[in-house]
Amino acid sequence: MTVTQPDVTVIIGAYEAMPYLVECLDSVAAQTIDPERIEVIAVNDGSSDGTGEYLERFAQRAPMPVTVIRQENSGGPSGPRNVGLAKAAGRYVFFLDADDRLGPEALERMVAMADRAGTDVVLGRVEGVNRNAPKSMWGKTLERTDVYSSHIKFTLSAQKLFRRELLQRHGMRFDESLFTGEDALFTMEAYLRANGVSVIADYTCYYLVGRDDGKHVTKSGGYTLRFDSARALMNLIAGLVPEGPRRDQLMVRPFTVTLLPQFGPRLLKDGDDVRRHKLELAAPLMDAHWNQGVARLLKVEERLRLHLVAEQRLEPLLDVVEFVRAKKQAAALLERRGRRVYLAYPHFRDRAAGIPDSVYLASPREARAFPGYREGGAESVLRRAARKVRRMLTSSGKVTPGGTAAAT
């Protein structure tokens, strides 16, 4: 008898997942895709709350084949995911967290999209339940895109459809040395190595559930783990993307999402030892990856804080953080006939501080919010220069009214 390869392997790592696991597994059983096209591999990661027993009961009644693996607690989500990935047989894999759930048509739609578009990663629209979910990438369904021409770099969770052949070809696994940000590392690598990425924006494929028992993995871990996560992601990007605008564009993600929050309002509550330690941890990251290309892509207050982190200047940094925490609006100073907008955050043009004006210069995108701003780049400057030269030539008699040079 020939055993048909399943289209998708759903991998569930479960630790102390009750009662959320009930709705999670119900959502798998309710998938509209033919049950014969799915297999489920569930890894009970040393639970003691009945998670393992419930997985066993589900395996007996589920309409698709379910394998339950029992192991001692690994301390994080990477181990169970890697165990499941090693056992997977599907053409695609989907990593489902045990406290979340799928939309009924999720797997059917994602597999169909990947097959139709020939892409290696498919993102299904995510909706938060009692927690926030990423939003910027769901504006439009895209059959084929990439990490540079879309906002997908701002959703690096592992809850996506991955072509298993891609993962096998590059030996991709979750980094078990990381206890936060391991999914960001895995997903960013998949984006960069993929033969295209698809986005399903018109159907909610995944419900991201906020737990009320405080056990959600993203709520755990000290600040040093965040620096480990930022370092790993920055090094991955630097290793796979050559220097230049594309690398700078991707570096925005670890700088703003992972590193910058360590130098936000929470810094005001930290003791002096923690503040100094954070600057020490940030120093090698700033030395290796912070540059003008990245800085230009940030909002002024983000750029200013990271500039001061790079300079290891704690006191002015605290002034800026206090300003940001108070939700004050920095005054806008328009110069060059409105073509430049400077935002006067603390220490702007303070000689003692010595922070360059360029740090406070708003990008066109940020400057557009201020009345009186006149957008004009290099092309506008060249046009103005050309008109000026033309006027000078005309007034000297070197150019005829019709625009041709006069004979000499």
XYZ file of C-alpha atoms in Angstrom:
408
model
C 0.000 0.000 0.000
C 1.346 3.444 -0.930
C 1.398 6.005 1.873
C 0.590 9.469 0.534
C 2.816 12.275 1.774
C 0.798 14.772 3.817
C 0.624 18.310 2.513
C 1.341 19.865 5.883
C 2.725 18.821 9.247
C 1.343 20.829 12.151
C 3.951 20.958 14.920
C 2.712 21.797 18.412
C 5.078 22.255 21.319
C 3.030 22.118 24.512
C 4.057 23.028 28.049
C 1.507 23.649 30.804
C -0.978 24.526 28.054
C -4.296 23.762 29.742
C -7.019 24.895 29.313
C -5.933 26.792 26.172
C -4.892 23.548 24.508
C -8.546 22.476 24.206
C -9.471 25.246 21.741
C -6.112 24.924 19.993
C -6.684 21.249 19.171
C -10.355 21.829 18.344
C -9.203 24.358 15.725
C -6.912 21.736 14.190
C -9.687 19.140 14.040
C -12.016 21.714 12.427
C -9.704 22.476 9.473
C -11.501 22.424 6.121
C -8.543 20.794 4.374
C -8.941 17.021 3.927
C -7.718 15.360 7.169
C -5.667 12.929 5.080
C -3.584 15.888 3.898
C -2.503 16.763 7.466
C -0.397 15.161 10.157
C 0.035 16.511 13.666
C 3.153 16.115 15.771
C 2.622 17.274 19.341
C 5.521 17.441 21.789
C 4.607 17.421 25.467
C 7.521 19.343 26.974
C 7.393 18.003 30.526
C 3.946 19.346 31.459
C 2.339 18.495 34.807
C -1.087 20.117 34.341
C -2.834 17.452 32.252
C -1.490 18.671 28.903
C 0.048 15.295 28.087
C -3.091 13.340 28.940
C -5.260 15.648 26.836
C -2.914 15.269 23.864
C -3.209 11.470 24.166
C -7.003 11.632 24.185
C -6.991 13.950 21.167
C -4.737 11.566 19.262
C -7.295 8.780 19.737
C -10.244 10.763 18.358
C -8.656 13.158 15.837
C -9.653 12.827 12.168
C -5.986 13.048 11.093
C -2.915 11.105 12.258
C -1.487 12.523 15.481
C 1.867 11.610 17.022
C 2.433 12.567 20.656
C 6.023 12.758 21.877
C 6.836 12.986 25.586
C 10.042 14.548 26.877
C 11.538 16.273 29.902
C 11.082 20.020 29.993
C 13.544 21.710 27.649
C 13.212 25.213 29.066
C 11.960 26.891 25.906
C 9.999 26.505 22.668
C 12.970 25.736 20.407
C 13.583 22.165 21.591
C 10.021 20.885 21.031
C 9.828 22.571 17.632
C 13.103 20.961 16.545
C 11.924 17.551 17.734
C 8.722 17.931 15.744
C 10.588 19.190 12.688
C 12.849 16.136 12.732
C 9.789 13.853 12.615
C 7.809 15.855 10.042
C 6.876 14.263 6.715
C 4.700 16.990 5.171
C 5.604 19.074 2.150
C 5.050 22.070 4.413
C 5.275 22.584 8.157
C 3.272 24.917 10.359
C 4.294 25.743 13.935
C 1.215 26.171 16.119
C 1.568 27.373 19.703
C -0.533 25.354 22.130
C -2.327 28.406 23.548
C -3.306 29.819 20.138
C -5.711 28.584 17.480
C -6.244 28.431 13.712
C -9.020 29.851 11.563
C -11.032 26.978 10.005
C -9.727 27.544 6.457
C -6.179 28.452 7.481
C -4.241 25.395 6.315
C -6.304 24.945 3.150
C -5.750 28.564 2.117
C -2.049 28.656 2.990
C -1.186 25.401 1.211
C -3.162 26.497 -1.849
C -1.339 29.830 -1.881
C 2.100 28.222 -1.621
C 1.294 25.735 -4.386
C -0.165 28.389 -6.677
C 2.567 30.981 -6.173
C 5.491 28.571 -5.757
C 6.619 30.444 -2.642
C 8.490 28.954 0.307
C 6.851 30.896 3.157
C 3.210 31.906 3.588
C 2.000 34.414 6.171
C -1.654 34.151 7.161
C -3.389 37.123 8.705
C -3.037 37.199 12.512
C -5.621 38.537 14.931
C -4.959 39.141 18.606
C -7.254 37.803 21.340
C -6.641 39.675 24.606
C -3.270 40.780 23.253
C -1.829 42.868 20.450
C -0.962 41.367 17.089
C 1.152 42.751 14.211
C -0.877 44.875 11.781
C 1.277 46.671 9.228
C 1.695 43.715 6.858
C -1.981 42.870 6.355
C -2.973 45.694 4.033
C -3.158 43.557 0.914
C -2.958 39.897 -0.113
C 0.304 39.311 -1.968
C 0.996 36.169 -3.952
C 4.699 36.949 -4.109
C 6.774 39.441 -2.163
C 10.011 39.579 -0.166
C 11.399 40.998 3.028
C 12.598 44.208 1.349
C 9.431 45.314 -0.451
C 6.891 44.646 2.303
C 6.459 44.953 6.067
C 6.929 41.262 6.786
C 10.144 41.922 8.699
C 7.903 43.170 11.517
C 6.288 39.772 11.973
C 9.011 37.262 12.774
C 7.002 34.830 14.885
C 7.219 31.208 13.786
C 3.487 30.758 13.171
C 3.748 30.581 9.398
C 3.707 27.947 6.681
C 7.236 26.904 5.645
C 8.195 24.667 2.739
C 10.009 21.788 4.431
C 12.424 21.310 1.530
C 13.726 24.856 2.147
C 14.398 24.049 5.798
C 16.071 20.753 4.937
C 18.255 22.244 2.203
C 19.735 24.812 4.562
C 19.703 22.682 7.712
C 17.496 25.203 9.446
C 16.590 24.612 13.082
C 15.589 26.815 16.019
C 18.519 28.037 18.106
C 18.126 26.263 21.448
C 20.680 28.553 23.100
C 18.244 31.473 22.833
C 15.362 31.774 25.282
C 13.709 34.701 23.535
C 13.809 35.779 19.910
C 14.550 32.282 18.615
C 11.557 32.459 16.277
C 12.724 35.818 14.883
C 16.065 34.304 13.954
C 14.471 31.284 12.276
C 11.848 33.265 10.373
C 14.208 35.986 9.167
C 16.552 33.320 7.786
C 13.607 31.695 6.004
C 12.584 35.048 4.500
C 16.110 35.666 3.233
C 16.588 32.192 1.789
C 13.065 31.735 0.408
C 12.044 31.674 -3.211
C 9.396 34.276 -2.488
C 6.970 34.891 0.358
C 3.150 35.061 0.171
C 0.807 37.082 2.373
C -2.848 36.208 2.993
C -4.454 39.402 4.263
C -8.143 38.793 3.560
C -8.720 35.901 5.966
C -7.703 35.466 9.611
C -5.593 32.327 9.652
C -4.192 32.592 13.167
C -5.577 33.766 16.505
C -2.850 34.905 18.879
C -4.256 34.321 22.349
C -3.156 36.279 25.402
C -2.932 34.101 28.491
C -4.143 35.485 31.796
C -1.933 33.227 33.923
C 1.346 35.006 33.176
C 2.931 31.950 31.566
C 3.220 33.262 28.021
C 6.816 32.868 26.887
C 7.206 36.453 25.641
C 6.515 37.734 29.160
C 9.438 35.854 30.683
C 13.183 36.359 30.711
C 15.548 39.083 31.921
C 16.912 41.971 29.915
C 20.176 40.215 29.095
C 18.217 37.723 26.963
C 16.970 40.596 24.801
C 20.527 41.600 24.012
C 21.332 37.982 23.118
C 18.353 38.004 20.759
C 19.344 41.313 19.150
C 22.927 40.137 18.689
C 21.869 36.889 17.025
C 19.471 38.597 14.613
C 21.929 41.355 13.703
C 24.680 38.818 13.058
C 22.343 36.725 10.889
C 21.398 39.740 8.762
C 25.015 40.837 8.445
C 26.024 37.323 7.439
C 23.398 36.914 4.708
C 22.971 40.437 3.315
C 25.859 42.503 1.874
C 26.545 45.973 3.253
C 24.309 48.656 1.822
C 20.717 49.938 1.848
C 19.122 46.486 1.965
C 21.057 45.456 5.055
C 20.319 48.821 6.670
C 16.609 48.342 5.980
C 16.564 44.971 7.753
C 18.661 46.200 10.674
C 15.848 48.601 11.551
C 13.961 45.643 12.968
C 16.386 44.444 15.668
C 17.408 48.003 16.535
C 13.860 49.301 17.071
C 11.937 46.206 18.168
C 14.512 44.388 20.301
C 17.237 46.820 21.385
C 15.523 50.215 21.669
C 12.924 49.167 24.299
C 15.800 48.499 26.693
C 16.499 52.226 26.517
C 12.905 53.360 26.854
C 10.828 54.281 29.931
C 11.877 51.115 31.777
C 15.402 52.574 31.920
C 14.120 55.226 34.354
C 13.178 52.464 36.809
C 16.483 50.628 36.488
C 19.222 51.072 39.034
C 22.537 52.636 38.030
C 24.232 49.246 37.818
C 21.600 47.910 35.388
C 21.747 51.075 33.292
C 25.505 50.813 32.955
C 25.279 47.106 32.218
C 22.771 47.721 29.442
C 25.114 50.247 27.834
C 27.970 47.739 28.105
C 25.867 45.032 26.448
C 24.824 47.421 23.684
C 28.329 48.717 22.926
C 29.558 45.847 20.689
C 26.239 45.792 18.822
C 26.399 49.514 18.133
C 30.057 49.294 17.086
C 29.356 46.466 14.660
C 26.013 47.420 13.132
C 24.994 51.044 13.827
C 25.629 53.389 10.903
C 24.211 56.430 9.133
C 22.249 54.257 6.716
C 20.262 52.712 9.570
C 19.984 56.015 11.422
C 18.382 57.788 8.458
C 15.540 55.257 8.418
C 14.451 55.970 12.003
C 12.253 58.560 13.646
C 14.158 61.370 15.311
C 13.561 60.235 18.888
C 14.583 56.664 18.019
C 17.712 57.871 16.250
C 18.567 60.220 19.121
C 18.292 57.540 21.779
C 20.390 55.071 19.800
C 22.954 57.756 18.978
C 23.395 58.361 22.716
C 23.585 54.612 23.362
C 26.321 54.364 20.727
C 28.134 57.251 22.404
C 27.650 55.625 25.839
C 26.210 58.879 27.196
C 23.849 57.953 29.975
C 22.891 61.358 31.400
C 21.607 62.973 28.189
C 19.993 59.644 27.299
C 17.990 59.751 30.541
C 16.846 63.294 29.694
C 15.555 62.119 26.322
C 13.875 59.041 27.796
C 12.094 61.193 30.402
C 10.901 63.508 27.604
C 9.581 60.530 25.648
C 7.956 58.975 28.713
C 6.082 62.220 29.375
C 4.714 62.031 25.813
C 5.813 65.560 25.078
C 5.791 66.868 21.506
C 9.154 68.174 20.352
C 8.985 71.636 18.787
C 9.560 71.680 15.036
C 12.065 74.106 13.566
C 11.709 74.637 9.815
C 14.761 75.829 7.919
C 15.887 76.150 4.285
C 12.505 77.598 3.313
C 10.669 74.722 4.924
C 12.684 71.998 3.268
C 14.337 70.901 6.495
C 12.532 70.088 9.721
C 14.465 69.701 12.947
C 12.678 68.303 15.998
C 13.930 69.951 19.181
C 14.214 67.019 21.534
C 16.393 67.569 24.622
C 19.898 68.936 23.999
C 19.135 70.174 20.475
C 21.864 72.702 19.603
C 23.168 72.556 23.143
C 26.868 73.304 22.786
C 27.750 71.433 25.934
C 26.025 68.292 24.671
C 27.573 68.559 21.215
C 25.012 66.359 19.462
C 25.079 66.927 15.666
C 22.078 68.641 14.094
C 21.739 65.696 11.712
C 20.538 63.522 14.587
C 17.505 65.812 14.997
C 16.718 66.126 11.271
C 13.325 64.605 10.432
C 13.066 62.294 7.449
C 10.582 63.386 4.742
C 8.107 60.816 6.029
C 8.201 62.252 9.563
C 8.465 65.876 8.388
C 5.235 65.698 6.363
C 3.242 65.931 9.591
C 4.353 69.537 10.145
C 2.638 72.482 8.408
C 4.997 74.466 6.232
C 7.209 71.564 5.274
C 8.131 71.622 1.594
C 9.361 68.296 0.373
C 12.220 68.445 -2.121
C 15.202 66.219 -2.618
C 18.268 66.301 -4.809
C 16.181 66.502 -7.960
C 14.508 69.709 -6.757
C 17.879 71.221 -5.883
C 19.187 70.442 -9.355
C 16.125 71.976 -10.983
C 16.537 75.162 -8.953
C 20.219 75.315 -9.837
C 19.418 74.868 -13.529
C 16.882 77.703 -13.435
C 19.372 79.958 -11.708
C 22.050 79.289 -14.350
C 19.503 79.877 -17.097
C 18.513 83.243 -15.603
C 22.146 84.287 -15.351
C 22.843 83.334 -18.965
C 19.708 85.064 -20.185
C 20.527 88.285 -18.336
C 24.057 88.303 -19.804
C 22.756 87.893 -23.337
C 24.256 84.479 -23.858
C 20.886 82.830 -24.417
C 18.231 84.023 -26.830
C 14.587 84.267 -25.743
C 13.954 81.043 -27.622
C 16.489 79.251 -25.472
C 19.333 78.763 -27.976
C 22.803 80.141 -27.518
C 23.460 83.420 -29.335
C 26.273 83.558 -31.883
C 29.492 85.204 -30.732
